[in-house]
Short mmCIF file of C-alpha atoms in Angstrom, two decimals:
data_model
loop_
_atom_site.label_atom_id
_atom_site.label_comp_id
_atom_site.label_asym_id
_atom_site.label_seq_id
_atom_site.Cartn_x
_atom_site.Cartn_y
_atom_site.Cartn_z
CA MET U 230 2.02 5.08 17.68
CA THR U 231 2.13 5.84 14.05
CA ILE U 232 4.84 7.21 11.74
CA PRO U 233 3.93 10.36 9.95
CA VAL U 234 3.78 9.52 6.33
CA ASN U 235 6.30 12.33 5.51
CA GLN U 236 8.80 10.65 7.78
CA LEU U 237 8.91 7.18 5.90
CA SER U 238 12.34 6.35 4.64
CA ASP U 239 11.84 5.22 1.30
CA PRO U 240 10.75 8.12 -1.15
CA THR U 241 8.65 5.95 -3.47
CA VAL U 242 6.94 4.24 -0.56
CA ARG U 243 6.32 7.45 1.05
CA ASP U 244 4.75 8.94 -2.23
CA PHE U 245 2.55 5.64 -2.63
CA VAL U 246 1.30 5.88 0.82
CA THR U 247 0.59 9.56 0.55
CA ALA U 248 -1.27 9.03 -2.80
CA LEU U 249 -3.23 5.99 -1.41
CA ASN U 250 -4.23 7.90 1.65
CA ALA U 251 -5.42 10.87 -0.50
CA GLY U 252 -7.35 8.32 -2.82
CA ASP U 253 -5.44 9.85 -5.80
CA GLN U 254 -5.77 7.36 -8.53
CA SER U 255 -3.57 8.95 -11.04
CA ALA U 256 -0.88 9.48 -8.44
CA VAL U 257 -0.87 5.82 -7.44
CA ALA U 258 -0.78 4.84 -11.13
CA GLY U 259 2.15 7.18 -11.81
CA LEU U 260 3.98 5.46 -9.09
CA LEU U 261 3.59 2.00 -10.66
CA THR U 262 5.98 0.52 -13.38
CA PRO U 263 4.24 -0.77 -16.64
CA GLY U 264 3.15 -4.51 -15.75
CA ALA U 265 3.33 -3.85 -11.75
CA THR U 266 1.92 -6.88 -9.92
CA MET U 267 0.58 -7.30 -6.22
CA SER U 268 -0.53 -10.13 -4.05
CA ASP U 269 -2.84 -10.11 -1.13
CA ASP U 270 -2.58 -12.79 1.63
CA GLY U 271 -0.34 -14.69 -0.61
CA SER U 272 -2.54 -14.80 -3.66
CA ASP U 273 -1.63 -12.70 -6.79
CA ARG U 274 -4.50 -10.51 -7.73
CA ASN U 275 -5.22 -8.03 -10.64
CA LEU U 276 -3.51 -4.92 -9.39
CA GLN U 277 -5.99 -2.50 -10.89
CA GLU U 278 -9.08 -4.30 -9.70
CA TRP U 279 -7.78 -4.72 -6.40
CA LEU U 280 -6.84 -0.88 -5.95
CA ASP U 281 -10.37 -0.19 -7.16
CA ARG U 282 -12.03 -2.36 -5.01
CA GLU U 283 -9.74 -2.35 -1.81
CA VAL U 284 -8.57 1.36 -2.04
CA PHE U 285 -10.37 3.77 -4.21
CA SER U 286 -14.04 2.67 -4.05
CA SER U 287 -13.73 1.92 -0.25
CA ASN U 288 -11.80 4.80 1.09
CA GLY U 289 -8.71 2.94 1.87
CA HIS U 290 -6.36 4.55 4.39
CA MET U 291 -2.99 3.32 5.90
CA ASP U 292 -1.55 4.44 9.13
CA VAL U 293 2.08 3.07 9.51
CA GLU U 294 3.08 1.46 12.67
CA SER U 295 6.68 0.68 11.85
CA GLU U 296 8.96 0.23 8.81
CA ALA U 297 12.02 -2.15 8.07
CA ASP U 298 14.11 -3.08 5.11
CA ASP U 299 15.07 0.74 4.63
CA GLY U 300 11.36 1.50 4.32
CA LEU U 301 10.44 -1.17 1.94
CA THR U 302 8.45 -3.12 4.62
CA LEU U 303 5.68 -1.54 6.52
CA VAL U 304 3.37 -2.66 9.07
CA ALA U 305 0.31 -0.52 9.24
CA ASN U 306 -3.30 -0.26 10.43
CA TYR U 307 -5.30 -0.50 7.21
CA ARG U 308 -8.85 0.47 7.05
CA ASN U 309 -11.54 0.77 4.30
CA ASP U 310 -15.17 1.00 4.41
CA THR U 311 -15.58 -2.72 3.24
CA TRP U 312 -13.52 -4.56 6.00
CA GLY U 313 -13.02 -2.01 8.59
CA ALA U 314 -9.49 -1.86 10.13
CA MET U 315 -6.81 -4.58 10.29
CA ARG U 316 -3.29 -4.75 10.95
CA THR U 317 -1.37 -5.39 7.66
CA LYS U 318 2.01 -5.99 6.54
CA TRP U 319 3.18 -4.36 3.16
CA GLN U 320 6.39 -5.35 1.22
CA PHE U 321 7.48 -3.03 -1.90
CA THR U 322 9.78 -3.77 -4.56
CA VAL U 323 11.00 -0.56 -6.10
CA ASP U 324 12.71 -0.24 -9.50
CA GLY U 325 13.94 3.21 -10.79
CA GLY U 326 11.78 5.05 -8.27
CA LYS U 327 8.52 3.10 -9.07
CA VAL U 328 6.78 0.17 -7.42
CA SER U 329 6.94 -2.94 -9.61
CA ARG U 330 5.36 -5.22 -6.81
CA PHE U 331 3.79 -4.99 -3.54
CA GLU U 332 2.52 -7.88 -1.35
CA THR U 333 0.07 -7.22 1.41
CA GLY U 334 -1.66 -9.24 3.89
CA GLN U 335 -2.74 -9.54 7.54
CA ALA U 336 0.07 -8.85 9.92
#
Protein backbone atom coordinates (compact mmCIF):
# COMPACT_ATOMS: atom_id res chain seq x y z
CA MET A 1 0.00 0.00 0.00
CA THR A 2 1.37 3.40 -0.92
CA ILE A 3 0.42 6.92 0.12
CA PRO A 4 -0.39 9.19 -2.83
CA VAL A 5 2.24 11.93 -2.96
CA ASN A 6 -0.43 14.65 -2.85
CA GLN A 7 -1.54 13.29 0.54
CA LEU A 8 1.86 13.58 2.28
CA SER A 9 1.53 15.69 5.44
CA ASP A 10 4.49 18.07 5.16
CA PRO A 11 4.10 20.46 2.21
CA THR A 12 7.85 20.83 1.62
CA VAL A 13 8.44 17.07 1.69
CA ARG A 14 5.40 16.61 -0.57
CA ASP A 15 6.84 19.10 -3.08
CA PHE A 16 10.29 17.46 -2.85
CA VAL A 17 8.93 13.95 -3.55
CA THR A 18 6.76 15.31 -6.39
CA ALA A 19 9.76 17.03 -7.99
CA LEU A 20 12.05 14.02 -7.46
CA ASN A 21 9.52 11.66 -9.04
CA ALA A 22 9.10 14.03 -12.00
CA GLY A 23 12.89 14.23 -12.49
CA ASP A 24 12.54 18.01 -12.20
CA GLN A 25 16.05 19.16 -11.30
CA SER A 26 15.19 22.86 -11.08
CA ALA A 27 12.20 22.20 -8.79
CA VAL A 28 14.32 20.01 -6.48
CA ALA A 29 17.06 22.66 -6.42
CA GLY A 30 14.46 25.31 -5.57
CA LEU A 31 13.34 23.28 -2.56
CA LEU A 32 16.85 23.10 -1.04
CA THR A 33 18.39 25.68 1.25
CA PRO A 34 21.77 27.11 0.26
CA GLY A 35 24.34 24.68 1.63
CA ALA A 36 21.83 21.84 2.07
CA THR A 37 23.39 18.50 3.02
CA MET A 38 22.49 14.82 2.88
CA SER A 39 23.68 11.39 3.90
CA ASP A 40 23.20 7.96 2.37
CA ASP A 41 23.43 4.90 4.64
CA GLY A 42 25.06 7.03 7.33
CA SER A 43 27.78 8.63 5.17
CA ASP A 44 27.60 12.28 4.16
CA ARG A 45 27.65 12.70 0.39
CA ASN A 46 27.98 15.59 -2.04
CA LEU A 47 24.31 16.49 -2.44
CA GLN A 48 24.37 17.56 -6.09
CA GLU A 49 26.53 14.63 -7.22
CA TRP A 50 24.26 12.20 -5.33
CA LEU A 51 21.09 13.67 -6.83
CA ASP A 52 22.60 13.54 -10.33
CA ARG A 53 23.73 9.91 -9.92
CA GLU A 54 20.98 8.37 -7.78
CA VAL A 55 17.96 10.34 -9.02
CA PHE A 56 18.20 12.32 -12.23
CA SER A 57 20.51 10.25 -14.47
CA SER A 58 19.00 6.96 -13.26
CA ASN A 59 15.26 7.81 -13.23
CA GLY A 60 14.87 7.70 -9.45
CA HIS A 61 11.32 7.28 -8.14
CA MET A 62 9.87 7.08 -4.64
CA ASP A 63 6.65 5.26 -3.69
CA VAL A 64 5.89 6.23 -0.09
CA GLU A 65 4.67 3.42 2.19
CA SER A 66 4.38 5.34 5.46
CA GLU A 67 5.19 8.62 7.14
CA ALA A 68 5.97 9.71 10.70
CA ASP A 69 7.18 12.82 12.56
CA ASP A 70 4.48 15.02 10.97
CA GLY A 71 5.59 13.89 7.51
CA LEU A 72 9.32 14.52 7.97
CA THR A 73 10.19 10.80 8.05
CA LEU A 74 9.15 8.54 5.19
CA VAL A 75 9.52 4.85 4.46
CA ALA A 76 9.44 4.37 0.71
CA ASN A 77 10.07 1.86 -2.01
CA TYR A 78 12.79 3.68 -3.96
CA ARG A 79 13.86 2.54 -7.38
CA ASN A 80 16.26 3.67 -10.04
CA ASP A 81 17.85 2.22 -13.16
CA THR A 82 21.16 1.60 -11.36
CA TRP A 83 20.10 -0.31 -8.24
CA GLY A 84 16.55 -1.45 -8.96
CA ALA A 85 14.09 -1.24 -6.07
CA MET A 86 14.82 -1.12 -2.35
CA ARG A 87 12.93 -0.22 0.80
CA THR A 88 14.37 3.04 2.12
CA LYS A 89 13.90 5.46 4.98
CA TRP A 90 14.10 9.21 4.42
CA GLN A 91 14.38 11.80 7.20
CA PHE A 92 14.01 15.46 6.24
CA THR A 93 15.00 18.63 8.07
CA VAL A 94 12.88 21.52 6.82
CA ASP A 95 13.77 25.16 7.53
CA GLY A 96 11.57 27.98 6.28
CA GLY A 97 9.81 25.81 3.72
CA LYS A 98 13.00 24.37 2.26
CA VAL A 99 14.94 21.17 2.87
CA SER A 100 18.23 21.87 4.67
CA ARG A 101 19.17 18.20 5.10
CA PHE A 102 17.91 14.74 4.31
CA GLU A 103 19.20 11.39 5.38
CA THR A 104 18.36 8.25 3.45
CA GLY A 105 19.31 4.62 3.63
CA GLN A 106 17.93 1.13 3.50
CA ALA A 107 14.96 0.57 5.81
